[in-house]
């Protein structure tokens, strides 16, 4: 999965743990030297960063003999370098959003077409509730994945019993029911990840996990009922997958899941940091809902000793103005973290552009940021407080005196 939070080894994990420095070093140089020895003399370039790590990840999984590899696409799907697995066990598409528009297209329908490129003939696929038109595109992409004449027999095209039939010539695509459908009368599913949007992710994870376990012949999973062909959910073009009773291991897995850097709260003295990787319109909106519930729902100390900071980050061709506009709900604060894929000058330029955008948005809204009781001079300091110490406002660039940016 990508991107990594702290170090690149996080992208290749075994049993949830990043591979060791020794293993990473071993396989990095093995792949690098092999590619160096066999590259085309006329085209002497090596694979790009993400492609190299993808090749390396597959090699690690093969050499370490993993039972199951969960592979996340880099960008899109149809033309992504991860999309070389001919017969995966199952495929999943989470909630779609507008992102990487220069590569994937500028509409949800175009992006859905790219995402549907991971579907394979006879391989079951699941998705979560999507807008109607993008969902129709996913359905069409699944139906395009025809096999010549036969399909594997078993639940949704999964090899089971070694037989063949003519039942499912395309990729069978199903819509995950809401997470509530998996809960029993006395069984409320707890999620280790905060945010309402994680509930659809959890429902998708349950369906993917169950499909793998069924493939492995595991018992006691609560057999799924066959969905009648052409059945729809409230007019949607994709049939609803039946829910099932999660196993104890699934329940524990959902409860114990951690994803550092996603809806994560870190308290460091008087400063409370709120971390999330949101970088699309829909994910920023989900982040806002989470932040308001996690931070603004609590009473702020009367002595002003607590500082709450929500980090914002945007790279590439993303419309930072549109994203920052969604944060105009009593938020302030920004931070720069170095990205080695761009120059320091470019990164600082982007920070200053974000500062100007934030200042303009505040001016259009009209009024002082309610987090700051009084105007501060440019480049100045917050008034010292024993519990807080001194917090510098940067950069000291020309700006309206009443702007906290």
Short mmCIF file of C-alpha atoms in Angstrom, two decimals:
data_model
loop_
_atom_site.label_atom_id
_atom_site.label_comp_id
_atom_site.label_asym_id
_atom_site.label_seq_id
_atom_site.Cartn_x
_atom_site.Cartn_y
_atom_site.Cartn_z
CA UNK A 1 0.00 0.00 0.00
CA UNK A 2 1.06 3.60 -0.48
CA UNK A 3 2.06 6.17 0.46
CA UNK A 4 4.18 5.43 3.49
CA UNK A 5 3.95 7.58 6.61
CA UNK A 6 7.49 7.47 7.99
CA UNK A 7 9.65 5.10 5.96
CA UNK A 8 9.38 3.30 2.66
CA UNK A 9 9.44 -0.18 4.23
CA UNK A 10 5.83 0.42 5.32
CA UNK A 11 4.75 -0.17 1.71
CA UNK A 12 5.73 -3.85 1.84
CA UNK A 13 4.41 -5.64 4.93
CA UNK A 14 4.20 -9.24 6.05
CA UNK A 15 1.67 -10.09 8.76
CA UNK A 16 1.02 -6.38 9.16
CA UNK A 17 4.65 -5.49 9.91
CA UNK A 18 6.96 -3.60 7.53
CA UNK A 19 9.71 -5.88 6.27
CA UNK A 20 13.00 -5.55 8.14
CA UNK A 21 15.81 -3.30 7.01
CA UNK A 22 17.84 -6.41 6.23
CA UNK A 23 15.14 -7.90 3.99
CA UNK A 24 14.48 -4.57 2.30
CA UNK A 25 18.17 -4.09 1.60
CA UNK A 26 18.55 -7.67 0.34
CA UNK A 27 15.63 -7.58 -2.09
CA UNK A 28 16.20 -3.98 -3.19
CA UNK A 29 19.68 -4.69 -4.49
CA UNK A 30 18.71 -8.07 -5.89
CA UNK A 31 15.96 -6.46 -8.01
CA UNK A 32 18.04 -3.40 -8.84
CA UNK A 33 21.03 -5.40 -10.07
CA UNK A 34 18.87 -7.82 -12.04
CA UNK A 35 17.11 -4.96 -13.81
CA UNK A 36 20.41 -3.18 -14.41
CA UNK A 37 21.86 -6.30 -16.01
CA UNK A 38 18.88 -7.01 -18.27
CA UNK A 39 17.66 -3.55 -19.32
CA UNK A 40 17.44 -2.65 -22.98
CA UNK A 41 20.66 -0.87 -24.03
CA UNK A 42 18.66 1.41 -26.33
CA UNK A 43 16.38 2.48 -23.47
CA UNK A 44 18.66 2.59 -20.46
CA UNK A 45 16.13 3.89 -17.95
CA UNK A 46 15.15 1.95 -14.84
CA UNK A 47 11.52 1.56 -13.70
CA UNK A 48 10.10 4.61 -11.97
CA UNK A 49 9.82 4.77 -8.18
CA UNK A 50 6.39 3.18 -7.70
CA UNK A 51 6.93 0.61 -10.46
CA UNK A 52 10.22 -0.48 -8.95
CA UNK A 53 8.64 -0.92 -5.52
CA UNK A 54 5.76 -2.89 -7.08
CA UNK A 55 8.17 -5.29 -8.77
CA UNK A 56 10.08 -5.59 -5.53
CA UNK A 57 6.91 -6.23 -3.50
CA UNK A 58 5.80 -9.08 -5.74
CA UNK A 59 9.28 -10.60 -5.55
CA UNK A 60 9.27 -10.33 -1.74
CA UNK A 61 5.86 -12.00 -1.51
CA UNK A 62 6.97 -14.85 -3.77
CA UNK A 63 10.29 -15.40 -2.05
CA UNK A 64 8.81 -15.20 1.45
CA UNK A 65 5.96 -17.54 0.40
CA UNK A 66 3.06 -15.51 1.72
CA UNK A 67 -0.37 -17.18 1.66
CA UNK A 68 -2.25 -14.05 0.65
CA UNK A 69 -1.19 -10.70 -0.81
CA UNK A 70 -3.42 -7.65 -0.42
CA UNK A 71 -2.38 -5.28 -3.21
CA UNK A 72 -3.54 -1.67 -3.41
CA UNK A 73 -3.34 0.09 -6.77
CA UNK A 74 -1.19 3.19 -7.02
CA UNK A 75 -3.36 5.39 -9.25
CA UNK A 76 -6.56 4.33 -10.96
CA UNK A 77 -6.45 0.68 -11.88
CA UNK A 78 -6.75 -0.06 -15.59
CA UNK A 79 -3.22 1.08 -16.44
CA UNK A 80 -1.70 0.85 -12.98
CA UNK A 81 1.46 -1.22 -12.71
CA UNK A 82 -0.13 -3.37 -9.99
CA UNK A 83 -2.80 -4.53 -12.45
CA UNK A 84 -0.86 -7.51 -13.79
CA UNK A 85 -2.45 -10.25 -11.67
CA UNK A 86 -4.39 -12.38 -14.13
CA UNK A 87 -6.62 -14.22 -11.68
CA UNK A 88 -6.87 -12.58 -8.24
CA UNK A 89 -9.11 -14.20 -5.65
CA UNK A 90 -11.35 -11.16 -5.33
CA UNK A 91 -11.38 -7.44 -6.21
CA UNK A 92 -12.76 -4.47 -4.30
CA UNK A 93 -13.48 -0.83 -5.16
CA UNK A 94 -13.99 1.55 -2.25
CA UNK A 95 -15.75 4.91 -2.35
CA UNK A 96 -14.84 6.88 -5.48
CA UNK A 97 -13.58 10.47 -5.35
CA UNK A 98 -12.18 13.11 -7.68
CA UNK A 99 -8.39 12.74 -7.65
CA UNK A 100 -5.45 12.52 -10.08
CA UNK A 101 -7.63 14.15 -12.71
CA UNK A 102 -4.76 14.69 -15.16
CA UNK A 103 -4.34 10.91 -15.36
CA UNK A 104 -7.75 9.43 -14.55
CA UNK A 105 -10.09 12.05 -16.00
CA UNK A 106 -12.08 14.93 -14.59
CA UNK A 107 -15.41 13.20 -13.92
CA UNK A 108 -16.53 10.45 -11.57
CA UNK A 109 -17.58 8.37 -14.58
CA UNK A 110 -14.10 8.51 -16.11
CA UNK A 111 -12.51 7.64 -12.79
CA UNK A 112 -14.95 4.73 -12.32
CA UNK A 113 -13.90 3.42 -15.75
CA UNK A 114 -10.27 3.42 -14.63
CA UNK A 115 -11.08 1.76 -11.29
CA UNK A 116 -13.11 -0.94 -13.00
CA UNK A 117 -10.01 -1.90 -14.96
CA UNK A 118 -8.95 -4.22 -12.14
CA UNK A 119 -11.95 -6.52 -12.68
CA UNK A 120 -11.11 -9.95 -14.10
CA UNK A 121 -13.25 -12.62 -15.83
CA UNK A 122 -14.95 -14.95 -13.39
CA UNK A 123 -13.43 -13.18 -10.36
CA UNK A 124 -15.95 -11.77 -7.87
CA UNK A 125 -15.80 -8.05 -7.16
CA UNK A 126 -17.39 -5.86 -4.52
CA UNK A 127 -17.97 -2.16 -4.20
CA UNK A 128 -19.67 0.18 -1.75
CA UNK A 129 -22.58 2.58 -2.42
CA UNK A 130 -21.59 4.99 -5.18
CA UNK A 131 -23.41 7.71 -7.16
CA UNK A 132 -25.69 6.12 -9.75
CA UNK A 133 -23.78 6.96 -12.94
CA UNK A 134 -20.32 5.88 -11.68
CA UNK A 135 -21.93 2.69 -10.34
CA UNK A 136 -23.35 2.00 -13.78
CA UNK A 137 -19.88 2.46 -15.26
CA UNK A 138 -18.47 -0.08 -12.79
CA UNK A 139 -21.27 -2.50 -13.76
CA UNK A 140 -20.50 -2.07 -17.46
CA UNK A 141 -16.80 -2.63 -16.87
CA UNK A 142 -17.59 -5.84 -14.99
CA UNK A 143 -19.81 -7.07 -17.81
CA UNK A 144 -17.05 -6.40 -20.33
CA UNK A 145 -14.85 -8.97 -18.61
CA UNK A 146 -16.23 -11.94 -20.51
CA UNK A 147 -14.51 -15.29 -20.73
CA UNK A 148 -14.69 -17.16 -23.98
CA UNK A 149 -17.14 -19.95 -23.17
CA UNK A 150 -16.88 -21.26 -19.65
CA UNK A 151 -16.70 -19.94 -16.10
CA UNK A 152 -15.48 -21.53 -12.92
CA UNK A 153 -18.25 -23.09 -10.86
CA UNK A 154 -18.86 -22.20 -7.24
CA UNK A 155 -19.93 -19.19 -5.24
CA UNK A 156 -19.66 -16.21 -7.56
CA UNK A 157 -17.17 -17.80 -9.92
CA UNK A 158 -14.78 -18.89 -7.18
CA UNK A 159 -13.13 -22.27 -7.87
CA UNK A 160 -14.91 -24.66 -5.53
CA UNK A 161 -15.22 -28.32 -6.23
CA UNK A 162 -13.20 -28.28 -9.45
CA UNK A 163 -16.18 -28.06 -11.82
CA UNK A 164 -17.02 -25.83 -14.77
CA UNK A 165 -20.33 -24.35 -15.82
CA UNK A 166 -21.82 -21.65 -18.03
CA UNK A 167 -23.34 -19.64 -15.20
CA UNK A 168 -21.14 -16.55 -14.87
CA UNK A 169 -19.35 -15.42 -18.04
CA UNK A 170 -18.51 -11.95 -16.70
CA UNK A 171 -16.97 -10.57 -13.56
CA UNK A 172 -19.79 -10.78 -10.98
CA UNK A 173 -20.01 -7.39 -9.26
CA UNK A 174 -21.90 -6.92 -6.00
CA UNK A 175 -22.77 -4.00 -3.76
CA UNK A 176 -21.83 -4.32 -0.10
CA UNK A 177 -24.72 -3.84 2.33
CA UNK A 178 -24.34 -1.32 5.12
CA UNK A 179 -22.27 -2.44 8.08
CA UNK A 180 -25.42 -2.47 10.22
CA UNK A 181 -26.60 -5.49 8.21
CA UNK A 182 -23.70 -7.53 9.61
CA UNK A 183 -24.62 -6.76 13.20
CA UNK A 184 -26.80 -9.09 15.23
CA UNK A 185 -29.27 -8.03 17.88
CA UNK A 186 -26.59 -8.19 20.56
CA UNK A 187 -23.60 -7.63 18.31
CA UNK A 188 -22.60 -4.02 17.67
CA UNK A 189 -19.43 -3.96 15.59
CA UNK A 190 -16.74 -1.67 17.00
CA UNK A 191 -14.23 -0.08 14.64
CA UNK A 192 -10.68 0.81 15.58
CA UNK A 193 -10.71 3.52 12.91
CA UNK A 194 -12.66 6.69 13.67
CA UNK A 195 -14.99 8.37 11.19
CA UNK A 196 -18.36 7.35 9.76
CA UNK A 197 -16.79 6.76 6.32
CA UNK A 198 -14.82 3.83 7.75
CA UNK A 199 -18.03 1.85 8.12
CA UNK A 200 -18.36 1.31 4.38
CA UNK A 201 -14.67 0.39 4.25
CA UNK A 202 -15.29 -2.15 7.00
CA UNK A 203 -18.25 -3.68 5.14
CA UNK A 204 -16.08 -4.02 2.03
CA UNK A 205 -13.26 -5.58 4.05
CA UNK A 206 -15.64 -8.16 5.51
CA UNK A 207 -16.82 -9.26 2.05
CA UNK A 208 -13.27 -9.48 0.70
CA UNK A 209 -12.06 -11.44 3.72
CA UNK A 210 -14.97 -13.85 3.58
CA UNK A 211 -14.42 -14.52 -0.12
CA UNK A 212 -10.79 -15.43 0.57
CA UNK A 213 -11.74 -17.67 3.49
CA UNK A 214 -14.37 -19.40 1.36
CA UNK A 215 -11.74 -19.98 -1.31
CA UNK A 216 -9.55 -21.61 1.34
CA UNK A 217 -12.37 -23.94 2.27
CA UNK A 218 -12.92 -22.51 5.75
CA UNK A 219 -16.08 -23.68 7.49
CA UNK A 220 -18.57 -21.89 9.72
CA UNK A 221 -18.75 -18.70 7.66
CA UNK A 222 -22.52 -18.65 7.31
CA UNK A 223 -23.09 -19.67 3.72
CA UNK A 224 -24.15 -16.86 1.43
CA UNK A 225 -27.40 -17.03 -0.46
CA UNK A 226 -27.24 -16.79 -4.23
CA UNK A 227 -28.42 -13.41 -5.49
CA UNK A 228 -31.00 -13.73 -8.28
CA UNK A 229 -29.64 -12.45 -11.63
CA UNK A 230 -30.59 -8.88 -12.39
CA UNK A 231 -31.74 -8.08 -8.87
CA UNK A 232 -31.37 -4.41 -7.95
CA UNK A 233 -31.22 -2.35 -4.78
CA UNK A 234 -33.56 0.65 -4.84
CA UNK A 235 -33.13 0.99 -8.59
CA UNK A 236 -29.35 0.61 -8.50
CA UNK A 237 -27.82 -1.38 -11.35
CA UNK A 238 -25.71 -3.66 -9.13
CA UNK A 239 -27.19 -6.49 -7.01
CA UNK A 240 -26.79 -6.38 -3.26
CA UNK A 241 -24.49 -8.98 -1.74
CA UNK A 242 -26.03 -10.85 1.16
CA UNK A 243 -24.70 -10.07 4.61
CA UNK A 244 -23.41 -12.73 6.99
CA UNK A 245 -22.51 -13.13 10.63
CA UNK A 246 -18.84 -12.12 11.08
CA UNK A 247 -16.57 -14.59 12.81
CA UNK A 248 -14.98 -13.76 16.15
CA UNK A 249 -11.68 -13.13 14.37
CA UNK A 250 -13.35 -10.66 12.00
CA UNK A 251 -14.98 -8.84 14.91
CA UNK A 252 -11.65 -8.57 16.68
CA UNK A 253 -9.91 -7.49 13.48
CA UNK A 254 -12.28 -4.58 12.93
CA UNK A 255 -11.96 -3.53 16.57
CA UNK A 256 -8.16 -3.72 16.72
CA UNK A 257 -7.36 -2.15 13.35
CA UNK A 258 -4.90 0.76 13.50
CA UNK A 259 -3.93 3.02 10.62
CA UNK A 260 -1.40 5.59 11.73
CA UNK A 261 -1.85 8.96 10.10
CA UNK A 262 -5.56 8.38 9.43
CA UNK A 263 -8.06 9.98 11.81
CA UNK A 264 -5.33 9.83 14.44
CA UNK A 265 -5.18 12.06 17.53
CA UNK A 266 -1.81 12.72 19.17
CA UNK A 267 -1.48 14.70 22.40
CA UNK A 268 1.90 16.31 23.00
CA UNK A 269 1.75 18.55 26.04
CA UNK A 270 -0.52 21.52 25.38
CA UNK A 271 -0.72 20.74 21.66
CA UNK A 272 -3.16 18.16 20.30
CA UNK A 273 -2.46 17.08 16.72
CA UNK A 274 -5.18 15.74 14.46
CA UNK A 275 -3.79 13.72 11.57
CA UNK A 276 -5.52 12.47 8.45
CA UNK A 277 -4.54 11.80 4.86
CA UNK A 278 -7.57 13.41 3.25
CA UNK A 279 -6.77 14.98 -0.14
CA UNK A 280 -9.99 14.81 -2.19
CA UNK A 281 -13.27 16.68 -1.85
CA UNK A 282 -15.14 13.72 -0.40
CA UNK A 283 -12.34 12.70 1.96
CA UNK A 284 -11.88 16.29 3.20
CA UNK A 285 -15.59 16.42 3.97
CA UNK A 286 -15.28 13.16 5.91
CA UNK A 287 -12.23 14.59 7.70
CA UNK A 288 -14.19 17.71 8.66
CA UNK A 289 -16.97 15.60 10.15
CA UNK A 290 -14.43 13.55 12.09
CA UNK A 291 -12.52 16.60 13.33
CA UNK A 292 -15.64 18.41 14.47
CA UNK A 293 -16.72 15.33 16.42
CA UNK A 294 -13.27 14.58 17.84
CA UNK A 295 -12.09 18.12 18.62
CA UNK A 296 -14.88 20.66 18.62
CA UNK A 297 -17.19 18.37 20.55
CA UNK A 298 -14.99 18.75 23.60
CA UNK A 299 -14.89 21.80 25.82
CA UNK A 300 -11.84 23.96 25.26
CA UNK A 301 -9.92 24.87 28.43
CA UNK A 302 -10.85 28.35 29.66
CA UNK A 303 -7.21 29.29 30.22
CA UNK A 304 -6.40 28.82 26.52
CA UNK A 305 -3.68 26.35 27.38
CA UNK A 306 -4.66 23.86 24.68
CA UNK A 307 -3.74 24.29 21.02
CA UNK A 308 -5.46 22.03 18.48
CA UNK A 309 -3.82 21.60 15.11
CA UNK A 310 -5.26 19.87 12.05
CA UNK A 311 -2.58 19.29 9.42
CA UNK A 312 -3.40 20.00 5.78
CA UNK A 313 -1.34 18.62 2.91
CA UNK A 314 -1.77 18.72 -0.86
CA UNK A 315 0.60 17.82 -3.66
CA UNK A 316 0.56 17.48 -7.43
CA UNK A 317 -2.26 18.99 -9.48
CA UNK A 318 -4.87 19.08 -6.71
CA UNK A 319 -7.04 22.19 -6.40
CA UNK A 320 -5.88 23.38 -2.98
CA UNK A 321 -8.30 26.31 -3.01
CA UNK A 322 -11.31 24.00 -3.33
CA UNK A 323 -9.98 21.73 -0.58
CA UNK A 324 -9.09 24.52 1.83
CA UNK A 325 -12.52 26.05 1.32
CA UNK A 326 -14.04 22.94 2.91
CA UNK A 327 -11.98 23.57 6.05
CA UNK A 328 -13.53 26.98 6.78
CA UNK A 329 -15.23 25.72 9.92
CA UNK A 330 -13.04 27.32 12.64
CA UNK A 331 -9.82 25.61 11.57
CA UNK A 332 -6.44 27.17 11.29
CA UNK A 333 -2.83 26.06 11.19
CA UNK A 334 -0.53 24.54 8.61
CA UNK A 335 2.74 22.74 8.51
CA UNK A 336 5.40 21.94 5.94
CA UNK A 337 6.96 18.49 5.69
CA UNK A 338 9.66 17.81 3.15
CA UNK A 339 8.82 15.75 0.07
CA UNK A 340 11.91 14.41 -1.67
CA UNK A 341 10.06 14.07 -4.99
CA UNK A 342 10.06 17.88 -5.38
CA UNK A 343 12.60 20.59 -4.68
CA UNK A 344 12.59 22.59 -1.47
CA UNK A 345 11.88 25.74 -3.46
CA UNK A 346 8.82 24.20 -5.11
CA UNK A 347 7.51 22.93 -1.77
CA UNK A 348 7.89 26.33 -0.07
CA UNK A 349 6.23 28.00 -3.06
CA UNK A 350 3.27 25.67 -2.62
CA UNK A 351 3.11 26.53 1.09
CA UNK A 352 3.00 30.25 0.31
CA UNK A 353 0.30 29.66 -2.30
CA UNK A 354 -1.76 27.79 0.29
CA UNK A 355 -1.21 30.65 2.74
CA UNK A 356 -2.48 33.22 0.24
CA UNK A 357 -5.46 31.02 -0.59
CA UNK A 358 -6.37 30.58 3.07
CA UNK A 359 -6.05 34.32 3.71
CA UNK A 360 -8.28 35.09 0.72
CA UNK A 361 -10.89 32.57 1.85
CA UNK A 362 -10.95 34.09 5.34
CA UNK A 363 -11.37 37.57 3.87
CA UNK A 364 -14.23 36.40 1.65
CA UNK A 365 -15.91 34.81 4.66
CA UNK A 366 -15.45 38.07 6.49
CA UNK A 367 -14.23 38.08 10.03
CA UNK A 368 -11.39 37.10 12.27
CA UNK A 369 -10.54 33.46 12.87
CA UNK A 370 -12.42 32.64 16.11
CA UNK A 371 -9.49 30.60 17.36
CA UNK A 372 -7.51 33.84 17.78
CA UNK A 373 -9.12 36.36 20.13
CA UNK A 374 -7.12 39.39 18.96
CA UNK A 375 -5.21 40.37 15.80
CA UNK A 376 -1.52 39.51 15.77
CA UNK A 377 1.25 41.35 13.99
CA UNK A 378 2.80 39.58 11.01
CA UNK A 379 5.54 37.19 11.95
CA UNK A 380 4.82 37.72 15.60
CA UNK A 381 4.48 35.34 18.52
CA UNK A 382 1.52 34.04 20.39
CA UNK A 383 1.48 35.55 23.87
CA UNK A 384 3.63 33.28 26.09
CA UNK A 385 1.76 31.02 28.46
CA UNK A 386 3.38 28.83 31.14
CA UNK A 387 1.62 25.68 29.93
CA UNK A 388 2.11 26.37 26.25
CA UNK A 389 5.46 28.04 25.95
CA UNK A 390 6.08 30.11 22.82
CA UNK A 391 4.64 29.29 19.41
CA UNK A 392 6.08 31.05 16.38
CA UNK A 393 3.82 32.06 13.51
CA UNK A 394 5.61 31.53 10.19
CA UNK A 395 6.44 32.61 7.55
CA UNK A 396 6.84 36.35 8.27
CA UNK A 397 5.61 37.30 4.79
CA UNK A 398 3.52 40.37 3.90
CA UNK A 399 -0.15 39.72 4.75
CA UNK A 400 -3.17 41.41 6.30
CA UNK A 401 -2.51 42.02 9.98
CA UNK A 402 -5.74 40.27 10.97
CA UNK A 403 -4.86 37.07 9.11
CA UNK A 404 -3.75 34.08 11.20
CA UNK A 405 -2.39 32.25 8.14
#
